[in-house]
Coordinates of C-alpha atoms and ligand atoms in Angstrom, one line a residue:
X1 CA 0.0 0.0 0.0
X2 CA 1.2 3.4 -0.9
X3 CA 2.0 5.5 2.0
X4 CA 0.0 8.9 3.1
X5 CA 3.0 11.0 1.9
X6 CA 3.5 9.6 -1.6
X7 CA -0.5 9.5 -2.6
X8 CA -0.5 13.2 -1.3
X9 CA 2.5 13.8 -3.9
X10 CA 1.0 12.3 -6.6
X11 CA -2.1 14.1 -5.9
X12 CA -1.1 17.2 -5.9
X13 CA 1.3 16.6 -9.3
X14 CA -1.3 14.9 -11.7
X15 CA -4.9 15.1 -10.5
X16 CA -6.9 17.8 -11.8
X17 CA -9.6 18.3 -9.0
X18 CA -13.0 19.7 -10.1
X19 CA -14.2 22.9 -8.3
X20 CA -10.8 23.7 -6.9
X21 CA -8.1 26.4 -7.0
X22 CA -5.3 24.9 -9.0
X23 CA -2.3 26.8 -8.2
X24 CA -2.7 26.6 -4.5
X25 CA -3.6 22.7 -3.9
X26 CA -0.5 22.5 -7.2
X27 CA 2.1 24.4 -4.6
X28 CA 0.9 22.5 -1.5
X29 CA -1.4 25.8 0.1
X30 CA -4.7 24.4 -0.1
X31 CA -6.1 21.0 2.1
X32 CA -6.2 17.9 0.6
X33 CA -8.3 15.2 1.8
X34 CA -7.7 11.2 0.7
X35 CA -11.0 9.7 2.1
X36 CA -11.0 6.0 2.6
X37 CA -14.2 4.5 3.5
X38 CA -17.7 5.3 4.7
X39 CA -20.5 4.0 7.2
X40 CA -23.9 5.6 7.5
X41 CA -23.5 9.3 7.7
X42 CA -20.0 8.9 8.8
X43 CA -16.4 9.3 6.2
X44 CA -13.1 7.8 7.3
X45 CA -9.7 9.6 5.6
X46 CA -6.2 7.9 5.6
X47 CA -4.8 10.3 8.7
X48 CA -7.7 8.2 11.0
X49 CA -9.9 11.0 10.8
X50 CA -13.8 10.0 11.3
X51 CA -16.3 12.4 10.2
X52 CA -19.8 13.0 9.9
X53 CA -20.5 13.7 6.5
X54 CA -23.6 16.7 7.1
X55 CA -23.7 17.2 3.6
X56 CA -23.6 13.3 1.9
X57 CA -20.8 13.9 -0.6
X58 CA -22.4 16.6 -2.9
X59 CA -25.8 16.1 -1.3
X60 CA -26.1 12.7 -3.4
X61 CA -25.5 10.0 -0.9
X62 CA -28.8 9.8 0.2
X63 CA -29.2 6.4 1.9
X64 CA -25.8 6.3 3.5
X65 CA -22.1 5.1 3.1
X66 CA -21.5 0.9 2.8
X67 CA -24.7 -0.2 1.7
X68 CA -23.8 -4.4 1.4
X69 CA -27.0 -4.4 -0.8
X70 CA -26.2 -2.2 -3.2
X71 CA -22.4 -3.2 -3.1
X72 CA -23.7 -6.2 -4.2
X73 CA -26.4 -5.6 -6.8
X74 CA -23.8 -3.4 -8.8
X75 CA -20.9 -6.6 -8.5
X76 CA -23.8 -9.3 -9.6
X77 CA -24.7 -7.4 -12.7
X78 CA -20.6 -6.6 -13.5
X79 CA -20.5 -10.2 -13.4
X80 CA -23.9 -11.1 -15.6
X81 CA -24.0 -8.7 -17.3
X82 CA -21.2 -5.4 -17.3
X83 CA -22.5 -3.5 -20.7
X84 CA -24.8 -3.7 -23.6
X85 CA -25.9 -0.3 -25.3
X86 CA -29.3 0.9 -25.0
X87 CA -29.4 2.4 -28.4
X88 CA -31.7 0.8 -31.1
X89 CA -34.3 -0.6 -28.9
X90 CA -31.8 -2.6 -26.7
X91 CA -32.2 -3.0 -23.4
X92 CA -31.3 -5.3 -19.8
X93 CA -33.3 -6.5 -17.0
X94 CA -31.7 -3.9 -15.0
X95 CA -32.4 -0.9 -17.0
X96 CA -36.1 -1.7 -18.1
X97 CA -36.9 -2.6 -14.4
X98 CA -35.3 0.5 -13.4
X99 CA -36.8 2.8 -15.7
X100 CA -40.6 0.9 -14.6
X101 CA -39.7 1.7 -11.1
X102 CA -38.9 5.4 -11.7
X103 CA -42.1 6.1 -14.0
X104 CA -44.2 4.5 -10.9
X105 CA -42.7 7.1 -8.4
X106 CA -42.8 10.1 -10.7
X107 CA -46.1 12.5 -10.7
X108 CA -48.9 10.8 -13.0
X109 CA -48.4 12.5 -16.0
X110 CA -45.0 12.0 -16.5
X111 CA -44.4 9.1 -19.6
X112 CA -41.5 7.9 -20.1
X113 CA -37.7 8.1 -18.8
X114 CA -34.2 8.3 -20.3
X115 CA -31.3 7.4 -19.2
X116 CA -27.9 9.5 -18.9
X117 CA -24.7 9.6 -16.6
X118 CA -24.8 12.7 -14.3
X119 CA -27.2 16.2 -13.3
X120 CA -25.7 18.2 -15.6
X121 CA -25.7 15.9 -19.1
X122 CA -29.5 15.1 -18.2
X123 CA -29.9 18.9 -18.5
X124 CA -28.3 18.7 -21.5
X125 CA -31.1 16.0 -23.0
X126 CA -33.9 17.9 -21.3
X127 CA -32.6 21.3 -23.1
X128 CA -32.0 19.4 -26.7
X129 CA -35.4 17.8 -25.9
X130 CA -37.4 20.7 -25.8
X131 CA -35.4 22.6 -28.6
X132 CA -36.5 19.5 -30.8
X133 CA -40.3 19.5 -29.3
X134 CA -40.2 23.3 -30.7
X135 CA -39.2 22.0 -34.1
X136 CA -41.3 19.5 -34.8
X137 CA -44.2 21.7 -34.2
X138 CA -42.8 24.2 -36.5
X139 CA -41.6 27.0 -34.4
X140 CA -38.0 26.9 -34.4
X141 CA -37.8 30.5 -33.2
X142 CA -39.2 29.5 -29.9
X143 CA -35.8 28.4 -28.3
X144 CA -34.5 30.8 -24.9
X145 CA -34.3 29.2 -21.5
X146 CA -35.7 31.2 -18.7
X147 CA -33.1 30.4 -15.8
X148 CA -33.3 32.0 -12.3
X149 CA -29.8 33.8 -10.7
X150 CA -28.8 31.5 -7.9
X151 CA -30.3 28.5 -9.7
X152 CA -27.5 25.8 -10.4
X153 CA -28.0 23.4 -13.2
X154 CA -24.7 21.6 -13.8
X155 CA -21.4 23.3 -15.4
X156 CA -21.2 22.2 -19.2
X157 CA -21.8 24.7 -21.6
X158 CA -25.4 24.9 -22.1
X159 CA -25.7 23.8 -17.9
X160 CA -23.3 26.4 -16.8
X161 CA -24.7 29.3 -18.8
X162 CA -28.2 27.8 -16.8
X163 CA -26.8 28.0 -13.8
X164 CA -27.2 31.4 -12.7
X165 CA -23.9 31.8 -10.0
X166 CA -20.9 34.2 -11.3
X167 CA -17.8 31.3 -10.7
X168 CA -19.8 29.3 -13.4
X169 CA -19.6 32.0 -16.0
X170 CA -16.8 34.0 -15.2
X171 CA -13.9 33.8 -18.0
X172 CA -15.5 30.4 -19.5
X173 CA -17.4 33.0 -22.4
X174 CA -20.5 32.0 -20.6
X175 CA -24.0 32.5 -20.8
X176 CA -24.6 31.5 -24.1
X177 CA -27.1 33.8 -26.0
X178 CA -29.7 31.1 -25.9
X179 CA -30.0 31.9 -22.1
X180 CA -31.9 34.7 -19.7
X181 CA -32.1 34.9 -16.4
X182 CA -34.8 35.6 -13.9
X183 CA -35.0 36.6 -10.3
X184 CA -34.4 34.2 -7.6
X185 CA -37.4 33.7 -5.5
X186 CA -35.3 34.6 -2.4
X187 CA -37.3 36.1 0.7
X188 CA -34.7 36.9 2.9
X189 CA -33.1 39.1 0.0
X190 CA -36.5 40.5 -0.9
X191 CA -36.1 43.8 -2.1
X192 CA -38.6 45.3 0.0
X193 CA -38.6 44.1 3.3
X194 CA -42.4 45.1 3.9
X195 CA -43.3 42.3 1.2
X196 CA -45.1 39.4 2.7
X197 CA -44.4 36.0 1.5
X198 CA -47.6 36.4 -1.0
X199 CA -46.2 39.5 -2.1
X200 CA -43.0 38.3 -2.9
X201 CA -44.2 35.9 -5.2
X202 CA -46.5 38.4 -7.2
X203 CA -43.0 40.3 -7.3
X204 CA -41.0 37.7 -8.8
X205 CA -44.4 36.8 -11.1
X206 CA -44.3 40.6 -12.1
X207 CA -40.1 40.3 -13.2
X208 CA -41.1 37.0 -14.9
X209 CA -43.9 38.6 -17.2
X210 CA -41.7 41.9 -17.7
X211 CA -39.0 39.5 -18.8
X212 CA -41.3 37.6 -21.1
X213 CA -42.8 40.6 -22.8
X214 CA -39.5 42.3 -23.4
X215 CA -38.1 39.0 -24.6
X216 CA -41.6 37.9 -26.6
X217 CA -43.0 34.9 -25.4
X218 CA -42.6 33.7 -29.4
X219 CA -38.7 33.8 -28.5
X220 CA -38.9 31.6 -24.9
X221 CA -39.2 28.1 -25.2
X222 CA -38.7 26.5 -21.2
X223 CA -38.1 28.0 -18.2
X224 CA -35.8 25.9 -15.9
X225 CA -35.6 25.7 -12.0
X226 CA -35.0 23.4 -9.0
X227 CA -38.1 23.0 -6.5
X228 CA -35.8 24.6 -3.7
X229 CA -32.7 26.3 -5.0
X230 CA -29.4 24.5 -3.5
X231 CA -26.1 25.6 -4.9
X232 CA -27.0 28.7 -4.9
X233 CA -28.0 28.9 -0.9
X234 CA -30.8 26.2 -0.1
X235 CA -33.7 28.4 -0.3
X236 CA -37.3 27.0 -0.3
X237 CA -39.8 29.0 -2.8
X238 CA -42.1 31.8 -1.2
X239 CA -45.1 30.7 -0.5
X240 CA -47.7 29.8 -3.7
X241 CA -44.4 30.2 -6.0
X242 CA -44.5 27.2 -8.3
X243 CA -48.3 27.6 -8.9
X244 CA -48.4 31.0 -9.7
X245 CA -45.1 30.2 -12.0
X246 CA -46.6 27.7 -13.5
X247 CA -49.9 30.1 -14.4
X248 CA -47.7 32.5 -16.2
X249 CA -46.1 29.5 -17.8
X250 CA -48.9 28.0 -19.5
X251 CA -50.3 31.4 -20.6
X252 CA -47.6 32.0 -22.9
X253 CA -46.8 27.9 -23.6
X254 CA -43.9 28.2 -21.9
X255 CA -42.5 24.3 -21.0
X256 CA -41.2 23.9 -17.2
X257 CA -38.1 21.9 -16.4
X258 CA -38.3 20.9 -12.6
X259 CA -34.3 20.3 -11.8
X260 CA -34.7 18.0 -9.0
X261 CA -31.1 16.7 -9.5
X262 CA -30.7 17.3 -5.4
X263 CA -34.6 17.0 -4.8
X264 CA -35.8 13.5 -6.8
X265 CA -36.1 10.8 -4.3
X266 CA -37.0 11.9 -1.3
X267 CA -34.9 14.6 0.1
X268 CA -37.8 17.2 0.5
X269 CA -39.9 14.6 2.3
X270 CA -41.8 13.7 -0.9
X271 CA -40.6 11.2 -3.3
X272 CA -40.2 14.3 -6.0
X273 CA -40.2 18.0 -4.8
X274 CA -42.3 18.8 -8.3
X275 CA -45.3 17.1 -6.0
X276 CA -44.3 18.8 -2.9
X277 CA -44.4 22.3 -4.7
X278 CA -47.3 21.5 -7.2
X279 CA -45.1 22.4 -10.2
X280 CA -46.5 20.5 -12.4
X281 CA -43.3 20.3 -14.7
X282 CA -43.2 18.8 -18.4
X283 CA -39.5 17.3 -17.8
X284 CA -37.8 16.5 -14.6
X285 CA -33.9 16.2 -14.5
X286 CA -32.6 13.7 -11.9
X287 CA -29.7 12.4 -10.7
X288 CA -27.6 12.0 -7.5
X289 CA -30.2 10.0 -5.3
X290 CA -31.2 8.0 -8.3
X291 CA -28.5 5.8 -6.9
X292 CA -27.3 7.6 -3.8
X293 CA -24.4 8.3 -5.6
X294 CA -23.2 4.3 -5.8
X295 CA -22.5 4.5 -9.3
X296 CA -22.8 7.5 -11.8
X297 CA -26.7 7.5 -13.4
X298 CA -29.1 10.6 -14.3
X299 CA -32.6 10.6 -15.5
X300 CA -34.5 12.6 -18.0
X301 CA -38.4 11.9 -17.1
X302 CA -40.6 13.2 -20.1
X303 CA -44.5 14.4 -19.5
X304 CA -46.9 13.2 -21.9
X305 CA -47.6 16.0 -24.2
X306 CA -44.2 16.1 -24.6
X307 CA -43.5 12.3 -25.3
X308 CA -46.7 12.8 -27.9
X309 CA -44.5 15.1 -29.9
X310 CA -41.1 13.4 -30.0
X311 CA -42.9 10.5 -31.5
X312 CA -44.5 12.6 -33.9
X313 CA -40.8 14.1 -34.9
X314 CA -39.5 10.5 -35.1
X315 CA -42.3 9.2 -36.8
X316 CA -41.8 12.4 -39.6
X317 CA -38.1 12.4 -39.5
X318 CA -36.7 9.0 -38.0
X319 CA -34.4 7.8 -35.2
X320 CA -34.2 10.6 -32.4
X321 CA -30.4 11.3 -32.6
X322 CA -29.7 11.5 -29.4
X323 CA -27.4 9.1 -26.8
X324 CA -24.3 8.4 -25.4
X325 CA -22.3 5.4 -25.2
X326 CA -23.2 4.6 -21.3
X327 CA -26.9 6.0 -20.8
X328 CA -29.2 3.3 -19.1
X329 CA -25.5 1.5 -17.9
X330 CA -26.7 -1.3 -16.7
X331 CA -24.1 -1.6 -13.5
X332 CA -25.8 2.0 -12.8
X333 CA -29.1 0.8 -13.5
X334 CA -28.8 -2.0 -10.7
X335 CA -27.4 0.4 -8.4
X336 CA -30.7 2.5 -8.8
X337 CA -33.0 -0.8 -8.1
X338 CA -31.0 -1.6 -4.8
X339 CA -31.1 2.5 -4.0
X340 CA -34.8 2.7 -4.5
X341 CA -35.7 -0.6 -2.7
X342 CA -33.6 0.9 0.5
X343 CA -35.1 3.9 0.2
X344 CA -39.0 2.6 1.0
X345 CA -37.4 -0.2 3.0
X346 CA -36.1 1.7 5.4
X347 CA -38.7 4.7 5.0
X348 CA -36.2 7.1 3.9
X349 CA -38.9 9.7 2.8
X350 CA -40.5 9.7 5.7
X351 CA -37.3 10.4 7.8
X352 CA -36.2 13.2 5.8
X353 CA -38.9 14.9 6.5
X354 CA -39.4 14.4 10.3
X355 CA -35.4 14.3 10.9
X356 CA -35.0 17.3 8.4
X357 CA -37.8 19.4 10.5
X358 CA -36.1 18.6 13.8
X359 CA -32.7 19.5 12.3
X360 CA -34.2 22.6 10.9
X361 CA -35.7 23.5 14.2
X362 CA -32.5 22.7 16.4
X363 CA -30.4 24.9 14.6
X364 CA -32.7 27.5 14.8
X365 CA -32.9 27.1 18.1
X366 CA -29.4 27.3 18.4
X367 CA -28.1 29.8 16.2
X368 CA -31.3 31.7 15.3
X369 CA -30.5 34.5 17.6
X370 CA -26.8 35.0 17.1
X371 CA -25.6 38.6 16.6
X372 CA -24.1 37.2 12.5
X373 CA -26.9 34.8 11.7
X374 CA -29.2 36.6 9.4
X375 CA -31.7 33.3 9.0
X376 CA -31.8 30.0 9.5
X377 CA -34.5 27.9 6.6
X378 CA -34.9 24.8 5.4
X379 CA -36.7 21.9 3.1
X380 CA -37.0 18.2 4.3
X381 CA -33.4 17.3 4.7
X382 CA -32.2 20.7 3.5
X383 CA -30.9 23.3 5.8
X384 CA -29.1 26.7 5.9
X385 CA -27.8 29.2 8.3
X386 CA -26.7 32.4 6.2
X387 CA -24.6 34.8 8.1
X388 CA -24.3 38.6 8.0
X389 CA -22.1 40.9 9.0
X390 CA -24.9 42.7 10.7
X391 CA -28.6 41.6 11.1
X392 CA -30.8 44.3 10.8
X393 CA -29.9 45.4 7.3
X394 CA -28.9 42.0 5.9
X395 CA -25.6 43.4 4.9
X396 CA -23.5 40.8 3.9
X397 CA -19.6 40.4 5.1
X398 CA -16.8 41.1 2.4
X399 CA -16.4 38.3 0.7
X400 CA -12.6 38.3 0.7
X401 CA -12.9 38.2 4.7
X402 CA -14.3 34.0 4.2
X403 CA -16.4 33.7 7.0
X404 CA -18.4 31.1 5.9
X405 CA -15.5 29.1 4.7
X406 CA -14.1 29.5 8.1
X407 CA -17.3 28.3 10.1
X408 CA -17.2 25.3 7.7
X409 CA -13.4 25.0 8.1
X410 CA -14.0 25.2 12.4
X411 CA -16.9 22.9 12.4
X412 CA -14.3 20.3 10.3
X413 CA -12.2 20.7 13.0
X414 CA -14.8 19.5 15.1
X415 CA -15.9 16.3 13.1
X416 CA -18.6 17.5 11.1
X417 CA -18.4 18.1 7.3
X418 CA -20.4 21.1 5.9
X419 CA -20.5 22.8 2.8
X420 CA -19.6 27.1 2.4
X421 CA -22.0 27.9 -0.6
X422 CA -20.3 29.1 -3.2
X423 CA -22.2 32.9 -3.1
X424 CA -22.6 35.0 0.0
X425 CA -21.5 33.3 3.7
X426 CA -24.2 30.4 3.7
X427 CA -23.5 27.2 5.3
X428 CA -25.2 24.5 3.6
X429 CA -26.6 21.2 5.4
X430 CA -27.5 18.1 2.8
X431 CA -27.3 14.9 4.9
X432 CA -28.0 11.6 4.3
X433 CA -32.0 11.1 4.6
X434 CA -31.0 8.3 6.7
X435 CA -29.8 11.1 9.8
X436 CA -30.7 10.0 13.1
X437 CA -32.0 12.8 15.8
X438 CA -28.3 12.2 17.9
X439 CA -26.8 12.5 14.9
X440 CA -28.6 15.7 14.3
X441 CA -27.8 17.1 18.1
X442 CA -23.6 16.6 17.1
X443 CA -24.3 18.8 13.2
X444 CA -26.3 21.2 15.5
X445 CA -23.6 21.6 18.4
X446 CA -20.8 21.8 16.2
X447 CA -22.6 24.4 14.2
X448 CA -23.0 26.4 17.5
X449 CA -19.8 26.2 19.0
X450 CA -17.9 27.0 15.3
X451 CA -20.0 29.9 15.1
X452 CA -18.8 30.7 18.5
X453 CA -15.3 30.6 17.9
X454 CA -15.3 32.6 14.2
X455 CA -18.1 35.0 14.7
X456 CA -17.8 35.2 18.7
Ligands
PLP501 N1 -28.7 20.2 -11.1 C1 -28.7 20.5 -9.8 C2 -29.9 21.0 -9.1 C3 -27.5 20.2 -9.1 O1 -27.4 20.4 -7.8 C4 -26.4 19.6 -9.8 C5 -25.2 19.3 -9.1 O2 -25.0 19.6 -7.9 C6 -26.5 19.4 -11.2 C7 -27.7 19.7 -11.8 C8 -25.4 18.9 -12.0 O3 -25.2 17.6 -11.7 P1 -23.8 16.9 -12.0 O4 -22.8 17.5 -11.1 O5 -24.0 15.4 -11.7 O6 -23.5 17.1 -13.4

């Protein structure tokens, strides 16, 4: 076995981490973690560290580290079966079971389901999707994306110019022209803060329409967004949000996208957010807890009247060409039955909503009334404490002074993993939907006493 020192050489001299600052973790300035093995909420590194993971990798491993079961589902199909393409009408057990299990979770009017690798590719097919849907009924100027600022949507080209967070644009030549952005249905940034909940929403209705108009709802094909936006600082809708989105919507034939990459399978307490919100969508993107993150698999769900049409276009114009080498991988596929079956076995829905609410609720208890936390919110398993440099204006800290990075880094220290969002001083809580209340009690402590020692 190698030792600690040379894996960290070799790490830093030929690994090009995602997300990370390259000429610091090159020259040895930035951490660097080699993680070894996982139990329930709990990650184990190579210097003996044991943490709880509070935020379950990238809020993906949603029924816990060392699952035997799905361990072993993904080595029996490697050894039946390890690939056949899906292209051409070919299919496994695995997949076709998979994709009947999905479609009998997903809202009711939701048709069929394809297959991908990841959040942001299955973005990709929903976008090329619904460009084609606006073909085949002849109205290839109907094409713009409505995104919202804050909303994250994956980090291609098409994704990133989606997601609506500076990093993701910033010298990559991105938004593409194809994309416009909309507000983020943010209360606690509300621009007034005599709006009620109510009247927030009509606000963000009112810059929706404006946007429309100015754009011409000829011109705007979808409108993208995620039930609760994460990324960009876990924050649930205002109250009546999706409804009244999903009014303007269908007055100017507008398709929705529900992005419920972090959402789908149970995290809000609901097996899909789109049902917990009353969204309605016409596509749903999913990924992460597909599998809980065991092997690499995304879904693209299709509503009917959209399904109607792409078989109208193929049946006009032939084969959808559309696919990649990998989608419906069987080894992923089988990872998804043994995630799913866990997930109602062990009444994982169910907990994340009563476990999230009592981890919502402790921490607001805890921290709700410090001097530098402006609010504490939350969704199912989802939680957020933003702070602020001072509470009654909101006013944010300088950025270059990293106090959210620092809780996060002071709460490590403590055994607990959180995440700094990557805009504004947010600490972001994503655990596994498996989270026990004493396991809630140490994220809450920790969260306290960190914010102690950083923000007094
Ligand atoms: N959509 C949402 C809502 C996400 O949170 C993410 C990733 O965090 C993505 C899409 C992109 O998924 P991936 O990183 O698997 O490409």
């Amino acid at each position: 076995m190698l030792t600690n020192d040379e894996l960290a050489k070799w790490d830093r001299e030929n690994f090009l981490h995602p997300s990370t600052h390259l000429g610091q973790f090159a020259r040895g300035e930035a951490p660097q973690r080699i993680v070894t093995g996982g139990e329930g909420v709990f990650i184990t590194d190579r210097d003996g560290n044991r943490l709880l993971d509070g935020f379950a990798g990238l809020y993906c491993v949603n029924v816990g580290y060392g699952r035997k079961e799905i361990a072993e589902a993904i080595a029996d199909q490697a050894r039946e079966l390890s690939y056949y393409h899906a292209y051409a009408g070919h299919g496994a057990e695995a997949n076709i079971t998979l994709a009947k299990m999905v479609m009998d979770r997903a809202p009711d009017h939701m048709a069929r389901v394809y297959f991908g690798l990841g959040g942001s590719d299955a973005n990709e097919t929903n976008i090329k999707l619904v460009w084609y849907y606006n073909n085949i009924l002849g109205r290839p100027e109907k094409k713009k994306i409505i995104s919202r600022w804050r909303g994250y949507h994956g980090s291609g080209l098409m994704t990133g110019s989606l997601t609506g967070l500076e990093l993701f644009h910033r010298k990559f030549d991105l938004p593409l022209a194809q994309v416009i952005h909309t507000e983020a249905p943010y209360y606690y940034r509300r621009p007034d803060l005599s709006l009620s909940e109510a009247d927030f929403t009509a606000h963000c209705v009112e810059r929706l329409e404006a946007l429309i108009a100015a754009e011409g709802a000829g011109t705007i094909a979808a409108f993208i967004g995620e039930p609760v936006l994460g990324t960009g600082g876990i924050v649930p809708p205002p109250a009546g949000y999706w409804p009244a989105i999903r009014k303007v919507l269908d007055r100017h034939d507008i398709l929705l996208i529900a992005d419920e990459v972090v959402t789908g399978f149970g995290r809000l307490g609901a097996m899909f957010g789109s049902d917990h919100f009353g969204m309605r969508p016409d596509l749903i993107t999913c990924a992460k807890g597909l599998t809980s993150a065991y092997a690499p698999l995304s879904a693209s769900i299709v509503g009917q009247r959209m399904w109607e049409v792409l078989v109208e276009g193929t049946d006009e114009h032939g084969v959808l060409g559309h696919g990649w080498t990998y989608s419906a991988h069987p080894i992923g596929a089988a990872a998804g039955i043994a995630n799913l079956k866990l997930i109602d076995e062990l009444g994982l829905v169910r907990n994340a909503g009563e476990t999230g609410a009592y981890l919502v609720a402790s921490m607001r208890e805890a921290v709700g009334a410090h001097a530098h936390v402006g609010e504490v919110r939350g969704e199912g398993m989802l939680c957020a404490v933003e702070l602020v440099a001072e509470r009654e204006n909101r006013r944010f800290f300088e950025p270059a002074e990293g106090k959210g990075a620092k809780v996060v880094a002071a709460m490590l220290k403590r055994g607990v993993i959180t995440r700094a969002m990557p805009q504004g001083d947010i600490i972001g809580f994503a655990p596994p939907l498996c989270l026990s209340r004493a396991e809630a009690d140490q994220i809450v402590a920790v969260t306290r006493d960190a914010i102690a020692e950083v923000l007094g």
